[in-house]
Tab-separated table of C-alpha atoms in Angstrom:
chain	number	residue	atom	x	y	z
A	1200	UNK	CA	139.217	49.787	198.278
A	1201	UNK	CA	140.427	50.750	201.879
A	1202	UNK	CA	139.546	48.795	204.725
A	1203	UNK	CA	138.036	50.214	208.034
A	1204	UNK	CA	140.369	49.711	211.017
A	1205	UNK	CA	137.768	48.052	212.896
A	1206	UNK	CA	136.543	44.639	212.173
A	1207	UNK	CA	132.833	45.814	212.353
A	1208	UNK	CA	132.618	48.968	210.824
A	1209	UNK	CA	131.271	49.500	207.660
A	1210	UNK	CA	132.764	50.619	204.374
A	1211	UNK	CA	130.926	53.291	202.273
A	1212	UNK	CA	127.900	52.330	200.318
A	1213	UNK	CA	125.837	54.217	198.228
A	1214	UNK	CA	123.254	56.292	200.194
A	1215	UNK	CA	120.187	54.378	198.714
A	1216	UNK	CA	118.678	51.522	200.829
A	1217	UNK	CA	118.081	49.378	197.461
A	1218	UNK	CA	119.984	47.603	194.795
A	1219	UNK	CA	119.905	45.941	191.210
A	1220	UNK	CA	118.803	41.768	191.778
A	1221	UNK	CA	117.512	39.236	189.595
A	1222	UNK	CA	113.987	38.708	190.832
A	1223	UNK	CA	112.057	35.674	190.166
A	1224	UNK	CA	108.072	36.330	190.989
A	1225	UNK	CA	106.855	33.075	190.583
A	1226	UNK	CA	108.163	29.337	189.848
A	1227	UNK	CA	108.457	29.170	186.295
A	1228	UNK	CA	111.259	28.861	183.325
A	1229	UNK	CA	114.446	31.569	183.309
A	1230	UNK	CA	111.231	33.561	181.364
A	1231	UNK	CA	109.969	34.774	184.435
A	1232	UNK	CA	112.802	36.351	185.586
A	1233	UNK	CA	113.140	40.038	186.131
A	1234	UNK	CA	115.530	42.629	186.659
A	1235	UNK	CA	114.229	45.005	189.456
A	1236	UNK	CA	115.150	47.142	192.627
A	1237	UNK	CA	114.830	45.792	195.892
A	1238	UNK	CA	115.502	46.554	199.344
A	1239	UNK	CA	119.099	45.703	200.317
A	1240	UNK	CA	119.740	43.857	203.235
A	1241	UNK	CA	121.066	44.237	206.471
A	1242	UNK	CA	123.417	41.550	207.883
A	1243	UNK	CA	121.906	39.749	211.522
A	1244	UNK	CA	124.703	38.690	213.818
A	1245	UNK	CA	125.700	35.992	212.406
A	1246	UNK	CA	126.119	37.048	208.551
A	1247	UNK	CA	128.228	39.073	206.474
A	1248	UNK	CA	126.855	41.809	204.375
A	1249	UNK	CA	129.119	40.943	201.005
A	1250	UNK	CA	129.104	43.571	198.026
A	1251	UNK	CA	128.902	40.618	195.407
A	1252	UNK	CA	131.173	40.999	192.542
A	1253	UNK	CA	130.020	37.675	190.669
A	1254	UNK	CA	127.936	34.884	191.448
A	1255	UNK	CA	128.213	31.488	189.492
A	1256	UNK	CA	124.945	29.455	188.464
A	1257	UNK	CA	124.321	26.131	189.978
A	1258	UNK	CA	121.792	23.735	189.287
A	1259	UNK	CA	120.157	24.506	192.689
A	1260	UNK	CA	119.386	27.286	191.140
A	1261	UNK	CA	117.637	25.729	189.044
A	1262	UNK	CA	115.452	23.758	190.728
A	1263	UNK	CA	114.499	27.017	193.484
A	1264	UNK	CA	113.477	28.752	190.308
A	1265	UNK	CA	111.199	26.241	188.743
A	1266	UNK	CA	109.987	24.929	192.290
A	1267	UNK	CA	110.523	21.391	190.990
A	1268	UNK	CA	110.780	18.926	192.218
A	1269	UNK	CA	107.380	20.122	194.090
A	1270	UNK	CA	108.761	18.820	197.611
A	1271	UNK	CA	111.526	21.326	197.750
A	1272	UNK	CA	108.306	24.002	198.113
A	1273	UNK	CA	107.430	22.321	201.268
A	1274	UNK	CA	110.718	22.826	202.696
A	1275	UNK	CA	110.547	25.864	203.713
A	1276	UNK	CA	111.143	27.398	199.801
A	1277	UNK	CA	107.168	28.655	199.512
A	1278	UNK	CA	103.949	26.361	198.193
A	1279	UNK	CA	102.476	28.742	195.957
A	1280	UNK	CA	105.440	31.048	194.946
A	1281	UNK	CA	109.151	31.518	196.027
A	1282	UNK	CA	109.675	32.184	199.868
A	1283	UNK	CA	112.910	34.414	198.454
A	1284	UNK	CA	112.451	35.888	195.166
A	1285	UNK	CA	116.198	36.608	194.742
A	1286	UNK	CA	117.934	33.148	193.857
A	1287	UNK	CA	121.648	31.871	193.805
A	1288	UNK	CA	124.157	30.258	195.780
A	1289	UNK	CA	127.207	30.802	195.150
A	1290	UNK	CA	129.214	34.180	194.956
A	1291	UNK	CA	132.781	35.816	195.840
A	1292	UNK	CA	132.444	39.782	196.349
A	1293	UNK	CA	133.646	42.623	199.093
A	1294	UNK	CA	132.444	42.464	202.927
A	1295	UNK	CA	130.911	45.927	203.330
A	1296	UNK	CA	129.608	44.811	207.386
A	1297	UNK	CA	130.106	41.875	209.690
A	1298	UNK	CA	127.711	41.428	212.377
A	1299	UNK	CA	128.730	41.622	215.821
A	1300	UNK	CA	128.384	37.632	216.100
A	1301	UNK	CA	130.377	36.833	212.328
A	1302	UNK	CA	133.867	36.020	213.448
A	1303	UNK	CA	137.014	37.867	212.166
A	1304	UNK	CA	136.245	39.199	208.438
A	1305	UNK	CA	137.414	42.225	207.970
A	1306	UNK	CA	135.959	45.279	205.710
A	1307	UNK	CA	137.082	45.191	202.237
A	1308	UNK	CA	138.286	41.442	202.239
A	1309	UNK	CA	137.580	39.451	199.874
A	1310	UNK	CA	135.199	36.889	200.341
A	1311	UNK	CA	133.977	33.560	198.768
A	1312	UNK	CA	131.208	31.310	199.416
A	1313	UNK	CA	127.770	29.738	199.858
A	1314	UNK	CA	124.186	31.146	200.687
A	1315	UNK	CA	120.877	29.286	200.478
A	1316	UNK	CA	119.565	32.036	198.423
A	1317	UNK	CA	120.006	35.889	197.328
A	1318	UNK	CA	123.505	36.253	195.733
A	1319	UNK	CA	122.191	36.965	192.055
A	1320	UNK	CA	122.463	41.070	193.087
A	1321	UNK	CA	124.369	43.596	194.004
A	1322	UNK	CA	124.506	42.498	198.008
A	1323	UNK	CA	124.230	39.917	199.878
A	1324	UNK	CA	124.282	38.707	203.664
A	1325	UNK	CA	126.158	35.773	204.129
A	1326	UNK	CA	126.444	33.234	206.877
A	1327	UNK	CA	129.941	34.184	208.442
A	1328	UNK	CA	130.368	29.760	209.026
A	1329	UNK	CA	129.961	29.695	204.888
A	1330	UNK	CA	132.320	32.323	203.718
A	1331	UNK	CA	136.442	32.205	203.581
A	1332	UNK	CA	138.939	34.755	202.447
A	1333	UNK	CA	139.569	34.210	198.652
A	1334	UNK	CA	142.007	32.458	197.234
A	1335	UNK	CA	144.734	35.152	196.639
A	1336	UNK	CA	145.698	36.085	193.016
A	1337	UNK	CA	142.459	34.548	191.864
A	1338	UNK	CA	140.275	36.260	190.284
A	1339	UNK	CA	136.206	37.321	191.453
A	1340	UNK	CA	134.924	35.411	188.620
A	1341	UNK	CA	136.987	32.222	189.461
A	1342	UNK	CA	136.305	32.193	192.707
A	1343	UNK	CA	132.817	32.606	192.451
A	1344	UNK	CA	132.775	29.383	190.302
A	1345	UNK	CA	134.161	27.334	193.402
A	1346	UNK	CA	132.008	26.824	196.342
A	1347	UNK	CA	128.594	24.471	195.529
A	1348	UNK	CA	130.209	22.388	193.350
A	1349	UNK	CA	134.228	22.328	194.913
A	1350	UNK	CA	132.788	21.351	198.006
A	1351	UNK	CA	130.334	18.508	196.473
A	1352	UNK	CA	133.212	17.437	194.988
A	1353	UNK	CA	135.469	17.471	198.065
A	1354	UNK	CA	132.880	15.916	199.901
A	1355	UNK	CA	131.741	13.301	198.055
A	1356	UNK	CA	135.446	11.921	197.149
A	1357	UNK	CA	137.497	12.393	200.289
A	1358	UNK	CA	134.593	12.183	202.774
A	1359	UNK	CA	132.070	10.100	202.110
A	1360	UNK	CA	134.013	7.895	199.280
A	1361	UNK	CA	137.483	7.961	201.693
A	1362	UNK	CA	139.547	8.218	198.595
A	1363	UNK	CA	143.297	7.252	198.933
A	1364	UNK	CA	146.779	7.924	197.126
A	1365	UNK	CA	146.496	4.880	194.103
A	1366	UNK	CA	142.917	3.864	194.109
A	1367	UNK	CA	141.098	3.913	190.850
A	1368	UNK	CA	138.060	6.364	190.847
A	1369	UNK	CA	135.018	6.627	187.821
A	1370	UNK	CA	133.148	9.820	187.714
A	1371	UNK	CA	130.122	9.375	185.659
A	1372	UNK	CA	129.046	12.699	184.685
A	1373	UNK	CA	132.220	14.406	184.727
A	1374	UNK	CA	131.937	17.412	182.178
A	1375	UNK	CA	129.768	19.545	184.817
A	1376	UNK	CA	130.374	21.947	187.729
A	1377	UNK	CA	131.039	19.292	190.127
A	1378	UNK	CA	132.500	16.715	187.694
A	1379	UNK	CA	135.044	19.364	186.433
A	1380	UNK	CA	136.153	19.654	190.143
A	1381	UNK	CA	135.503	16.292	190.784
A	1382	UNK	CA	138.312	15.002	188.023
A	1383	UNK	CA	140.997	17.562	189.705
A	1384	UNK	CA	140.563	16.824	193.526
A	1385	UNK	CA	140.618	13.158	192.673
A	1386	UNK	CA	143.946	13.677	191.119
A	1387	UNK	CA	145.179	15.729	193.844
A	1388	UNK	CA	144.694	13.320	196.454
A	1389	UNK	CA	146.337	10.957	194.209
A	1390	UNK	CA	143.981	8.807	192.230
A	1391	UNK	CA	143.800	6.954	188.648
A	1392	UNK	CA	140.838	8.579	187.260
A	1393	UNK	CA	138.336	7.817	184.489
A	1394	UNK	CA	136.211	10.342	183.373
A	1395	UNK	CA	132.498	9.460	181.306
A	1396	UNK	CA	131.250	12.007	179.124
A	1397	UNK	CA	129.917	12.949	175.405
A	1398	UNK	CA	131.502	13.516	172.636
A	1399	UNK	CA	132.428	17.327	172.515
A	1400	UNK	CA	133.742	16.910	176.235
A	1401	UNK	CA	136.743	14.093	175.833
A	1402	UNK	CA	139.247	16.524	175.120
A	1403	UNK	CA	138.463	18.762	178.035
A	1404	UNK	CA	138.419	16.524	180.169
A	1405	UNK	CA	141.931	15.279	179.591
A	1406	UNK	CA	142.509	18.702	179.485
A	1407	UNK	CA	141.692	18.754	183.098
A	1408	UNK	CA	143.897	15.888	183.965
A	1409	UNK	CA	141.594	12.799	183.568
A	1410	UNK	CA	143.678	9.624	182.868
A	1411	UNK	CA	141.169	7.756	181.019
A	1412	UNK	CA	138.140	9.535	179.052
A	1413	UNK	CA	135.141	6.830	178.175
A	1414	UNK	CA	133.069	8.707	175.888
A	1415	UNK	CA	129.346	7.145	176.687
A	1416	UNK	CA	128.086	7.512	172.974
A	1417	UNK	CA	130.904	5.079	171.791
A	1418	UNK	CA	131.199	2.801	174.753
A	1419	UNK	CA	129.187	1.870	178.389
A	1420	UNK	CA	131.549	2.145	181.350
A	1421	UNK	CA	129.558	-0.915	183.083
A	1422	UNK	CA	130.275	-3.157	180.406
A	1423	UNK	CA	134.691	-2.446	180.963
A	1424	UNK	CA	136.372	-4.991	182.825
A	1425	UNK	CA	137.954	-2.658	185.154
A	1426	UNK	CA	136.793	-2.357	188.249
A	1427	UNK	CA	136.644	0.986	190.567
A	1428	UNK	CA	137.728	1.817	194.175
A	1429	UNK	CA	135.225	4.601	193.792
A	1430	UNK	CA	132.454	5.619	191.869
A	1431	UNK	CA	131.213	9.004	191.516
A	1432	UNK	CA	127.825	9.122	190.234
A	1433	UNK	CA	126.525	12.687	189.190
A	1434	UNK	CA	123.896	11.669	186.537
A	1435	UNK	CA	121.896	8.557	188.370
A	1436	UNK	CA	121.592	7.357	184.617
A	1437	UNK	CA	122.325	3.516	185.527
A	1438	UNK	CA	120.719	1.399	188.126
A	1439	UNK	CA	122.928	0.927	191.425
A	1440	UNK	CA	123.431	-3.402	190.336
A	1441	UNK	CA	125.167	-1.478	187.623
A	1442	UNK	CA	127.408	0.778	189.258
A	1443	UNK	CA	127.737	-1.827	192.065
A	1444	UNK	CA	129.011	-4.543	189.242
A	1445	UNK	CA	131.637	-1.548	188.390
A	1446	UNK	CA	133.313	-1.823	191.364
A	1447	UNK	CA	135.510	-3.531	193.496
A	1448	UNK	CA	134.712	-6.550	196.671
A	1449	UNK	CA	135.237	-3.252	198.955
A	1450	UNK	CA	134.265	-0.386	196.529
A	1451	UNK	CA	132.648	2.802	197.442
A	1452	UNK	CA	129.430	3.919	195.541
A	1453	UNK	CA	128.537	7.815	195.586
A	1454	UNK	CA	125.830	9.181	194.979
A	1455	UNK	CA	125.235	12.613	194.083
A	1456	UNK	CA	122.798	12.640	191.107
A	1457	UNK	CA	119.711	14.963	191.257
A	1458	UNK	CA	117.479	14.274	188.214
A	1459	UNK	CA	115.955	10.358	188.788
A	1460	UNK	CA	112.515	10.339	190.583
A	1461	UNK	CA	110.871	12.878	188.521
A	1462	UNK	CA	108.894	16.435	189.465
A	1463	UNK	CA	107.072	15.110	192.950
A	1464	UNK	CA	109.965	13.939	194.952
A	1465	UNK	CA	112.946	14.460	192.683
A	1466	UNK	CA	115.553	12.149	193.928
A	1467	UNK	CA	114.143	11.212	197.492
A	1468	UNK	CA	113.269	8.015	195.945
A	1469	UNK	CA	116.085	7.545	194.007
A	1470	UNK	CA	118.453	7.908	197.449
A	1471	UNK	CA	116.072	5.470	199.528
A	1472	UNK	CA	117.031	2.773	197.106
A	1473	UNK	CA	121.009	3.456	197.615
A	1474	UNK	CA	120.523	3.167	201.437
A	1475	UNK	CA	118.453	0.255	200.804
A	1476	UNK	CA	120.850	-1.228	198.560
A	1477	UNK	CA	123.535	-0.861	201.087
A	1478	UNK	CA	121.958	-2.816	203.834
A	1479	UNK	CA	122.593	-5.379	201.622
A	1480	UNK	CA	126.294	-5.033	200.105
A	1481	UNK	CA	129.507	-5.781	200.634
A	1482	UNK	CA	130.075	-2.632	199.096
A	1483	UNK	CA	129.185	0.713	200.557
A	1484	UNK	CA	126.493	2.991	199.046
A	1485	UNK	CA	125.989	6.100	199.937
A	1486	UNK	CA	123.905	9.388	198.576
A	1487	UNK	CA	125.656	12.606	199.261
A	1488	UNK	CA	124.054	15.705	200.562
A	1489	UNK	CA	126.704	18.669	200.319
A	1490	UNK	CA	127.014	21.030	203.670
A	1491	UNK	CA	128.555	23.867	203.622
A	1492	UNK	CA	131.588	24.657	205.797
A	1493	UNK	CA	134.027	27.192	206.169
A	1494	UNK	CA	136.775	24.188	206.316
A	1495	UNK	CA	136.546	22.743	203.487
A	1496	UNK	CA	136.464	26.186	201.528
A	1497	UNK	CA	139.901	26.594	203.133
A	1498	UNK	CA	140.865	22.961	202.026
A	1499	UNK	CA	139.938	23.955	197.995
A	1500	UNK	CA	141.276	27.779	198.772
A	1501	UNK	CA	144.608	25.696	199.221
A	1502	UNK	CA	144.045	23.463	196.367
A	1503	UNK	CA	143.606	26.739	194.342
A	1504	UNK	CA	146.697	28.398	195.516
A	1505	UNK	CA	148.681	25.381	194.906
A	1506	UNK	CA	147.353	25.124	191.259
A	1507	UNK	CA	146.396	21.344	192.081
A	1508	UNK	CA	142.613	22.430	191.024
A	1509	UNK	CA	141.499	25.321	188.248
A	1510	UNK	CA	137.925	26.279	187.919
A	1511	UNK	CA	136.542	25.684	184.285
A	1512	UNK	CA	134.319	28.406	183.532
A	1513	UNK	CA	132.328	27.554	180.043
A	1514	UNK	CA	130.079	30.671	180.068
A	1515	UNK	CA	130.224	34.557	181.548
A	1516	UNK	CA	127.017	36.556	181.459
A	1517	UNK	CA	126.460	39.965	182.703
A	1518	UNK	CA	124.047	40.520	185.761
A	1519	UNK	CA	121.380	41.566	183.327
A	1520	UNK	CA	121.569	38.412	181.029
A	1521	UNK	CA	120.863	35.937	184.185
A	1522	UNK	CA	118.091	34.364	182.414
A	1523	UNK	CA	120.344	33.282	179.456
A	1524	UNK	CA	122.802	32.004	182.160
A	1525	UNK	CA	120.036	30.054	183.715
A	1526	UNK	CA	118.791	28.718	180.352
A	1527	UNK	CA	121.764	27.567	179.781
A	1528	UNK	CA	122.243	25.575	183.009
A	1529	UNK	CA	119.029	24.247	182.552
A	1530	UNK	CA	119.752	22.570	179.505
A	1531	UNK	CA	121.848	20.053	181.182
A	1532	UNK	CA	125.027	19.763	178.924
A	1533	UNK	CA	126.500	23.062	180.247
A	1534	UNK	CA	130.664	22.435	180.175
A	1535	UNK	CA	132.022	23.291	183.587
A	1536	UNK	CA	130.901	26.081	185.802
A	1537	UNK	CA	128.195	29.609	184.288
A	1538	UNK	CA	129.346	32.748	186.418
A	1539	UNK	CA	127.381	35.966	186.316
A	1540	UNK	CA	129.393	39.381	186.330
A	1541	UNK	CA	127.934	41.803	188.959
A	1542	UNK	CA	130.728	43.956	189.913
A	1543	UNK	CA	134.152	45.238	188.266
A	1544	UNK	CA	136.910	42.239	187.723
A	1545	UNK	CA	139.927	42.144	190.374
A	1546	UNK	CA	141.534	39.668	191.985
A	1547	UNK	CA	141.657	39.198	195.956
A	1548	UNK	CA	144.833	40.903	197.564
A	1549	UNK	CA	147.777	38.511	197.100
A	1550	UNK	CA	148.781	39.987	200.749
C-alpha cells in the first residue's frame, strides 16, 4: 500500500460510509453478538482512523460485553445496554487518516495499540497517545496480541513491582494473556521466575522461559519455602496473608486479578483490602490498574524486535467467528493471547 506524501491526507477507502463490525445489542453471553453494517467513523483531532487488520480478545472484552460486574455500566459503559455496541481493545491495522491534532503517523504505517472500545471491525479511530508504529518484521496478527496484556505486564513488574536484575518473581496465573507476557518481561529484565499453572500448561510455560513451573493441582505455591521478591497475582485465588507469607521482609505484592468480589462490584472490594492491607505491612501491596501509553508500547516494540518477548497466540478466528473467540476467552483457561483476523496477513515494513 502507498503512502500519501502528506502526514494528514488520506489513503483510498472504499466509497461506502459503512463497514463489517461485530455488534453487541445488549449485555448478554458471546450469543448476542451480531455481525452487521455500521457507520464507519471519522477520526476527531486527536485519533487515528486505523484500517484494522486484526484485533486480539481480552478479557475486558469480556466483561463490556456481559456488563458485569454491574458497576462498570455506571461508568460511563451504559445502564440498560452498551454505550458502544462495537467492543474490543486491542488491534494492529493501517492508518487510513490522522487528525490534525494526532502527532506524526503517517498514511499507510503500520500501527499497534489500545482503544477503550470499537476495534472488533473493519475501522477504527484510535487515540494517537495509544498507538505506536509496529514492531517491524512482525506480523498483524502478533502484534495485535501485544498491547492490553504487554503493557499490564510491563506495568505491573517493572513499575509498580520495581523488579531488578536477580530478584526472584512468582506469577500466579501465568498461562494467560498477561501471564504469558508476564513470564518473558520478567526474564528480560533479569529475574528468577516461577510460573503457577494447571496441568496442560507446565510445558508451555517453560517453553516460554519460566525457570520453575509449580503446577497448582499437584502442589500450593504458599506452602514452598521459598520466598519471592515479587509476586504477580493475576487470579486473586488466595487471600493477601497468603501471598504476603510468600514473600520476602521487603517483598512486593501485585495485584492484578479481576474475578474476586463477584457481579456488583467485581474486584473494587477485592483491591480495598490490598490497600488496606498495606497500611499495615512491611511489605508493599499494591492493585494495578493498566494505562495505556504510547511509551511503554515502544518499550515492548523493542522487546519484540530484540526477540527478548514472543506473543503466544493459542487461538485465530476469523472476523465472523468473534463469538467463538469470545466464548472461548470467557471460559477462563484460554492459553496465551485469542486474535481475530479482519484484514489480509502482512507484516509491518521492516524499513
Amino acid at each position: 500500500m502507498s503512502e500519501s506524501s502528506s502526514p494528514h491526507a488520506a489513503i483510498p477507502v472504499p466509497e461506502r460510509n459503512v463497514m463489517t463490525a461485530v455488534v453487541a445489542p445488549r449485555y448478554g453471553s458471546s450469543d448476542v453478538l451480531r455481525i452487521e453494517e455500521v457507520p464507519r467513523p471519522t477520526p476527531a483531532a486527536h485519533e487515528v482512523l486505523v484500517r484494522v487488520r486484526a484485533a486480539a480478545v481480552a478479557s475486558g472484552d469480556v466483561h463490556l460485553l456481559t456488563g458485569k460486574p454491574y458497576l462498570i455500566r455506571l461508568m460511563g459503559f451504559g445502564v440498560r445496554k452498551p454505550k458502544h455496541r462495537v467492543i474490543g481493545h486491542d488491534l494492529a491495522g493501517e492508518v487510513v487518516a490522522v487528525g490534525s491534532a494526532a502527532g506524526s503517523f503517517r498514511v499507510g504505517e503500520s500501527v499497534y495499540g489500545a482503544t477503550d472500545f470499537g476495534a472488533f471491525a473493519e475501522y477504527v479511530c484510535v487515540d494517537a497517545a495509544r498507538l505506536a508504529p509496529m514492531p517491524a518484521g512482525v506480523a498483524f496478527e502478533q502484534a495485535a496480541a501485544v498491547p492490553d496484556s504487554g503493557m499490564t505486564a510491563l506495568q505491573g513488574l517493572r513499575d509498580v513491582g520495581k523488579v531488578r536484575a536477580g530478584q526472584s518473581v512468582l506469577i500466579n496465573g501465568a498461562s494467560g494473556g498477561v501471564g504469558s507476557f508476564a513470564v518473558q518481561i520478567a526474564k528480560a529484565l533479569g529475574a528468577r521466575v516461577t510460573a503457577v499453572c494447571s496441568t496442560r500448561h507446565v510445558e508451555y510455560l517453560r517453553g516460554l522461559g519460566a525457570d520453575r513451573v509449580i503446577d497448582y493441582t499437584a502442589a500450593d505455591f504458599v506452602d514452598s519455602a521459598e520466598r519471592y521478591d515479587v509476586l504477580l497475582d493475576l487470579v486473586g485465588n488466595r487471600s493477601v496473608a497468603d501471598c504476603r507469607r510468600v514473600l520476602t521482609p521487603e517483598g512486593v505484592f501485585v495485584s492484578s486479578a479481576g474475578s474476586p468480589g463477584g457481579d456488583w462490584i467485581g474486584p473494587v472490594l477485592w483491591m480495598g483490602r490490598v490497600v488496606v492491607a498495606d497500611v499495615f505491612a512491611r511489605q508493599t501491596l499494591r492493585p494495578l490498574l493498566m494505562k495505556p501509553r504510547r511509551a511503554d508500547l515502544e518499550f515492548l516494540t523493542e522487546l519484540l524486535e530484540t526477540g527478548k518477548i514472543r506473543p503466544a497466540i493459542e487461538r485465530e478466528y476469523a472476523l465472523r467467528d468473534a463469538a467463538s473467540a469470545i466464548a472461548h476467552v470467557a471460559e477462563g483457561h484460554a492459553q496465551g493471547k485469542t486474535v481475530l483476523i479482519v484484514g489480509p496477513r502482512g507484516t509491518s515494513d521492516p524499513s
